[in-house]
Each structure stands twice: as structure tokens, then as C-alpha cells.
Amino acid sequence: MPSPTIEATPGAFGLPYVDVWIPLEPLDRGRLHGWWLPADSGSELTILYLHGNAGNVSSNLGKAMQLRSLGASVLAIDYRGFGLSSGPFPNEQRLYNDALAAWRFLQNEQRVAPHQLVIYGHSLGGAIGIDLASRIPNLAGLVVEASFTSMGDMATLTQYNRWFPVCRLLTQRFDSLAKVSRLQVPALYLHGQADASVPAAMSEALYRASGGPKALWLVPNADHNDLPTWAGEEFEHRLQQFLQDHVLVEH
């Protein structure tokens, strides 16, 4: 459910930022739009923020700003078809390619090394982040909020599954559960226990299947898009603790 309308920028909140334009592969053509929010201090840590299936970077600005408050630089991007990014309408492989393009930008333009990068993905962005993390050796960390095990598992929860072989008809699979066992990156899974869109049990399954260091935090009363609100100050504390325990201590 992409939106082309940019509702606000970080500058509206007094936060320095740079509009960035990330080229896609020649065969893909076009470019992605994003915001680079540099850290105030000399922190070398960078967070790549991958939002969910709705809106664009502006409607997810609050989360990007929260991540920026951790003291890291943040790159928030819009996938193709979202916000000011080029079309066409996204599909699974294009979304994976968009995340790879963002990583190349961080490497080439911002000189970010793998051990300096944490990927943070919410919902659909979590599935995209898991795929990207499986492709980058020596990544610093991965945070997955309110994401699903696979699109097939999500399809079985719908009413259509009663009458149609939904899983067999799927062409967009986003099979995160099959990928997380190969991860060696430190991973933190977050999920609201009152999530009416994606069951918290899916994050529990991803957590159990993950390789490498891992942690799971289930937030009481939180729904799909309001976990930081219900978590309050604990949200920043948990992220900082994850970084201290698994990311900053390593490098």
C-alpha cells in the first residue's frame, strides 16, 4: 500500500538530514529516494531502516528518528513504487534488490563497513531485512519488529484459505523462516502480544529457528504499529542493551 505523498521531513523536527538518491541496477533503471540522518557524534554505527508495506519514509519518520536517537546514523529508504522512488510497483525480488542497492550506497558513498551496520526491519521490512542480512557477511546486527515467518503462513490465516489453495497460488513467498537458520548475525526480535495483523507466535518461531546470538522481546498490549508507544522508555533501553551486548562489544 505505497503512498507517493511526502507528509513531513526530518527538517520539520529540527533534525539535520540529506535527501539521497540511490541508483538501481542498469536493467532495473530508476532510483530510490531516501533520507540520510547523520549521527551528531563520531559514532561509526549505522542503521538501515526498512519500513513496512504501507505509506513511505515520511509516514515512518517517527521510527527513523527513534533509531537516530540511539546515537547512530540512519538511512531510511523508500522501495521502488513508494514515495519519491521510481516505479514500477514492487514485488518480492525487486524489494530484495532495493535493499541491496541501499547497502551498496552505504558502502560506496558513506564508507560503511559490514561490522558497522545494523539492519532494522518492521513487518514486511523485517522479511526484506532478513534476506539482506543473509547476504552480508560479518554484519553487526539485525532487529526484526512484528514480522512474519512466510507469506504462505500469513495466507493460511486468511478466510480465503478455506476455499482456495492459497499457498500454492502464491508467487511472492518471503520465506523468512527458511533463511534465519543460516544467519550468524546477532538478531533481536520484537513483537507486540496484541498484534492483530501478524501473530506474535511468528516472531517466536523466527527466534527459535535463528542461528547465531539472538534475543526475543514480546511487548504486552502492543499492536502491529504501536510497539514503541506501549514499550515507552523501555524501547530505547532494550535496543541500547542489544547494541551493547552484541554489537558494540564485538567491534
Short mmCIF file of C-alpha atoms in Angstrom, two decimals:
data_model
loop_
_atom_site.label_atom_id
_atom_site.label_comp_id
_atom_site.label_asym_id
_atom_site.label_seq_id
_atom_site.Cartn_x
_atom_site.Cartn_y
_atom_site.Cartn_z
CA MET A 1 0.00 0.00 0.00
CA PRO A 2 2.52 2.62 -1.12
CA SER A 3 1.84 6.35 -0.95
CA PRO A 4 3.55 8.98 -3.15
CA THR A 5 2.91 11.86 -0.74
CA ILE A 6 5.75 13.04 1.50
CA GLU A 7 3.95 14.38 4.55
CA ALA A 8 6.94 15.72 6.51
CA THR A 9 10.73 15.64 6.57
CA PRO A 10 13.22 15.32 9.44
CA GLY A 11 13.93 19.02 8.99
CA ALA A 12 10.42 19.83 10.25
CA PHE A 13 11.60 18.47 13.62
CA GLY A 14 14.92 20.27 13.57
CA LEU A 15 16.89 17.18 12.62
CA PRO A 16 19.70 17.51 10.05
CA TYR A 17 19.28 15.21 7.06
CA VAL A 18 20.23 14.77 3.43
CA ASP A 19 17.96 13.67 0.59
CA VAL A 20 19.71 10.77 -1.11
CA TRP A 21 19.07 9.19 -4.49
CA ILE A 22 20.26 5.62 -4.85
CA PRO A 23 20.76 4.21 -8.36
CA LEU A 24 19.33 0.82 -9.23
CA GLU A 25 20.98 -1.74 -11.44
CA PRO A 26 21.04 -0.72 -15.15
CA LEU A 27 18.48 -3.37 -16.09
CA ASP A 28 16.16 -2.13 -13.35
CA ARG A 29 16.55 1.54 -14.27
CA GLY A 30 15.40 4.33 -11.99
CA ARG A 31 16.48 5.23 -8.48
CA LEU A 32 15.41 5.04 -4.87
CA HIS A 33 14.78 8.02 -2.62
CA GLY A 34 15.82 8.05 0.99
CA TRP A 35 16.97 10.18 3.92
CA TRP A 36 20.42 10.10 5.43
CA LEU A 37 20.33 11.18 9.08
CA PRO A 38 23.95 11.54 10.25
CA ALA A 39 24.87 10.98 13.88
CA ASP A 40 25.81 14.01 15.98
CA SER A 41 28.89 12.37 17.46
CA GLY A 42 31.68 10.40 15.89
CA SER A 43 29.72 7.15 16.12
CA GLU A 44 30.62 4.68 13.38
CA LEU A 45 27.39 2.71 13.81
CA THR A 46 24.79 2.99 11.03
CA ILE A 47 21.23 1.67 11.00
CA LEU A 48 19.47 0.85 7.73
CA TYR A 49 15.74 1.25 8.38
CA LEU A 50 13.36 -0.77 6.18
CA HIS A 51 9.71 0.15 6.71
CA GLY A 52 6.60 -1.98 6.21
CA ASN A 53 4.17 -2.30 3.33
CA ALA A 54 2.27 0.98 3.80
CA GLY A 55 2.97 4.68 3.29
CA ASN A 56 6.55 5.81 2.71
CA VAL A 57 9.54 7.18 4.62
CA SER A 58 7.57 10.19 5.84
CA SER A 59 4.79 8.13 7.42
CA ASN A 60 7.51 6.09 9.13
CA LEU A 61 9.57 9.11 10.16
CA GLY A 62 8.93 8.62 13.87
CA LYS A 63 10.68 5.25 13.89
CA ALA A 64 13.66 6.57 11.94
CA MET A 65 14.02 9.41 14.44
CA GLN A 66 13.86 6.99 17.37
CA LEU A 67 16.66 4.94 15.84
CA ARG A 68 18.66 8.10 15.23
CA SER A 69 18.31 8.94 18.95
CA LEU A 70 20.37 5.83 19.75
CA GLY A 71 23.43 7.77 18.60
CA ALA A 72 23.78 6.04 15.22
CA SER A 73 23.48 7.42 11.72
CA VAL A 74 20.31 6.23 9.96
CA LEU A 75 19.50 5.58 6.32
CA ALA A 76 15.75 5.28 5.70
CA ILE A 77 14.74 4.34 2.17
CA ASP A 78 11.60 4.04 0.10
CA TYR A 79 11.32 0.95 -2.07
CA ARG A 80 10.51 1.43 -5.73
CA GLY A 81 6.90 2.50 -6.16
CA PHE A 82 6.90 4.17 -2.72
CA GLY A 83 7.23 7.90 -2.02
CA LEU A 84 9.55 9.63 -4.47
CA SER A 85 11.30 6.44 -5.61
CA SER A 86 10.94 5.28 -9.21
CA GLY A 87 8.43 2.64 -10.20
CA PRO A 88 7.26 0.11 -11.16
CA PHE A 89 5.12 -1.40 -8.44
CA PRO A 90 7.31 -3.56 -6.18
CA ASN A 91 7.46 -7.33 -5.99
CA GLU A 92 9.50 -9.68 -3.80
CA GLN A 93 12.67 -9.74 -5.87
CA ARG A 94 12.59 -6.00 -6.53
CA LEU A 95 12.30 -5.33 -2.80
CA TYR A 96 15.33 -7.52 -2.12
CA ASN A 97 17.23 -5.72 -4.88
CA ASP A 98 16.24 -2.34 -3.43
CA ALA A 99 17.71 -3.29 -0.05
CA LEU A 100 20.90 -4.43 -1.77
CA ALA A 101 21.08 -1.09 -3.59
CA ALA A 102 20.80 0.71 -0.25
CA TRP A 103 23.65 -1.42 1.12
CA ARG A 104 25.83 -0.61 -1.89
CA PHE A 105 25.12 3.08 -1.34
CA LEU A 106 26.20 2.81 2.30
CA GLN A 107 29.39 1.00 1.28
CA ASN A 108 30.34 3.26 -1.61
CA GLU A 109 29.08 6.69 -0.57
CA GLN A 110 29.16 6.58 3.24
CA ARG A 111 32.06 4.13 3.60
CA VAL A 112 30.09 1.91 5.99
CA ALA A 113 31.69 -1.48 6.63
CA PRO A 114 29.56 -4.57 7.39
CA HIS A 115 30.61 -4.61 11.06
CA GLN A 116 29.29 -1.03 11.38
CA LEU A 117 25.81 -1.79 10.04
CA VAL A 118 22.63 -2.79 11.87
CA ILE A 119 19.54 -3.57 9.79
CA TYR A 120 16.17 -2.71 11.34
CA GLY A 121 13.08 -4.01 9.55
CA HIS A 122 9.43 -3.62 10.52
CA SER A 123 6.80 -6.10 9.27
CA LEU A 124 7.44 -6.56 5.52
CA GLY A 125 10.68 -4.67 6.09
CA GLY A 126 11.65 -7.41 8.53
CA ALA A 127 11.42 -10.03 5.79
CA ILE A 128 13.47 -7.79 3.49
CA GLY A 129 16.00 -7.23 6.28
CA ILE A 130 16.35 -10.96 6.97
CA ASP A 131 17.06 -11.59 3.30
CA LEU A 132 19.66 -8.80 3.19
CA ALA A 133 21.30 -9.99 6.42
CA SER A 134 21.66 -13.46 4.90
CA ARG A 135 23.71 -11.92 2.07
CA ILE A 136 26.13 -9.72 4.06
CA PRO A 137 28.99 -11.46 5.89
CA ASN A 138 30.09 -10.00 9.24
CA LEU A 139 27.05 -7.76 9.66
CA ALA A 140 26.91 -6.01 13.06
CA GLY A 141 23.29 -6.79 13.92
CA LEU A 142 19.69 -7.32 12.82
CA VAL A 143 16.49 -6.11 14.51
CA VAL A 144 13.17 -7.52 13.26
CA GLU A 145 9.94 -5.97 14.53
CA ALA A 146 6.50 -7.55 14.08
CA SER A 147 7.43 -9.64 11.07
CA PHE A 148 6.14 -12.97 9.77
CA THR A 149 7.58 -16.42 9.12
CA SER A 150 6.47 -16.51 5.48
CA MET A 151 3.75 -15.15 3.22
CA GLY A 152 2.40 -18.67 2.94
CA ASP A 153 1.93 -18.85 6.71
CA MET A 154 0.18 -15.49 6.62
CA ALA A 155 -2.08 -16.69 3.80
CA THR A 156 -3.26 -19.66 5.83
CA LEU A 157 -4.64 -17.21 8.40
CA THR A 158 -6.97 -15.57 5.88
CA GLN A 159 -10.57 -16.51 5.16
CA TYR A 160 -9.62 -17.26 1.53
CA ASN A 161 -7.63 -20.27 2.65
CA ARG A 162 -10.93 -22.05 3.36
CA TRP A 163 -11.86 -22.15 -0.32
CA PHE A 164 -8.65 -21.79 -2.35
CA PRO A 165 -5.19 -23.42 -2.26
CA VAL A 166 -3.73 -20.01 -1.41
CA CYS A 167 -0.21 -21.20 -0.59
CA ARG A 168 0.15 -23.00 -3.92
CA LEU A 169 -1.00 -19.89 -5.80
CA LEU A 170 1.48 -17.56 -4.12
CA THR A 171 4.26 -16.08 -6.25
CA GLN A 172 5.60 -13.78 -3.50
CA ARG A 173 6.78 -16.07 -0.72
CA PHE A 174 9.04 -14.04 1.62
CA ASP A 175 10.10 -17.26 3.33
CA SER A 176 12.00 -15.79 6.28
CA LEU A 177 11.77 -18.96 8.35
CA ALA A 178 13.84 -20.82 5.77
CA LYS A 179 16.55 -18.13 5.89
CA VAL A 180 17.05 -17.34 9.57
CA SER A 181 18.74 -20.65 10.39
CA ARG A 182 21.63 -19.55 8.14
CA LEU A 183 22.09 -16.26 9.97
CA GLN A 184 25.18 -15.81 12.11
CA VAL A 185 24.46 -12.15 12.82
CA PRO A 186 23.21 -11.11 16.31
CA ALA A 187 19.43 -10.79 15.97
CA LEU A 188 16.76 -9.16 18.15
CA TYR A 189 13.10 -10.00 17.52
CA LEU A 190 10.40 -7.61 18.79
CA HIS A 191 6.66 -8.22 18.68
CA GLY A 192 3.50 -6.88 20.29
CA GLN A 193 1.49 -9.55 22.08
CA ALA A 194 -1.75 -7.89 20.92
CA ASP A 195 -0.70 -7.72 17.25
CA ALA A 196 -3.89 -8.29 15.26
CA SER A 197 -2.08 -8.31 11.88
CA VAL A 198 0.83 -10.68 12.44
CA PRO A 199 0.69 -13.14 15.36
CA ALA A 200 3.47 -12.78 17.91
CA ALA A 201 3.98 -16.54 17.62
CA MET A 202 5.64 -15.88 14.26
CA SER A 203 8.44 -13.87 15.88
CA GLU A 204 8.80 -16.64 18.43
CA ALA A 205 9.22 -19.13 15.58
CA LEU A 206 11.80 -16.91 13.85
CA TYR A 207 13.67 -16.53 17.12
CA ARG A 208 13.76 -20.29 17.76
CA ALA A 209 14.99 -21.01 14.24
CA SER A 210 17.68 -18.31 14.14
CA GLY A 211 21.33 -19.16 14.14
CA GLY A 212 23.85 -17.02 15.98
CA PRO A 213 23.30 -14.83 19.06
CA LYS A 214 19.64 -13.89 19.46
CA ALA A 215 17.09 -12.29 21.75
CA LEU A 216 13.29 -12.03 21.82
CA TRP A 217 11.14 -9.31 23.40
CA LEU A 218 7.35 -9.60 23.43
CA VAL A 219 5.62 -6.36 24.45
CA PRO A 220 2.28 -6.69 26.30
CA ASN A 221 -0.72 -4.83 24.79
CA ALA A 222 1.21 -3.67 21.73
CA ASP A 223 -0.44 -3.99 18.30
CA HIS A 224 1.27 -4.09 14.90
CA ASN A 225 2.28 -0.43 14.57
CA ASP A 226 2.40 0.91 18.13
CA LEU A 227 5.02 -1.22 19.86
CA PRO A 228 7.30 1.73 20.74
CA THR A 229 4.33 3.58 22.26
CA TRP A 230 3.44 0.70 24.58
CA ALA A 231 7.09 -0.03 25.32
CA GLY A 232 7.83 3.58 26.29
CA GLU A 233 11.36 4.25 27.52
CA GLU A 234 11.97 0.50 27.60
CA PHE A 235 12.07 0.51 23.76
CA GLU A 236 15.24 2.59 23.62
CA HIS A 237 16.69 0.78 26.64
CA ARG A 238 16.24 -2.66 25.04
CA LEU A 239 17.79 -1.53 21.77
CA GLN A 240 20.72 0.07 23.56
CA GLN A 241 21.22 -3.10 25.60
CA PHE A 242 21.18 -5.22 22.45
CA LEU A 243 23.79 -2.96 20.86
CA GLN A 244 25.97 -3.01 23.98
CA ASP A 245 25.73 -6.79 24.42
CA HIS A 246 26.07 -7.97 20.84
CA VAL A 247 27.20 -5.16 18.53
CA LEU A 248 29.44 -2.55 20.14
CA VAL A 249 31.25 -5.07 22.33
CA GLU A 250 32.38 -7.00 19.26
CA HIS A 251 33.97 -4.08 17.50
#
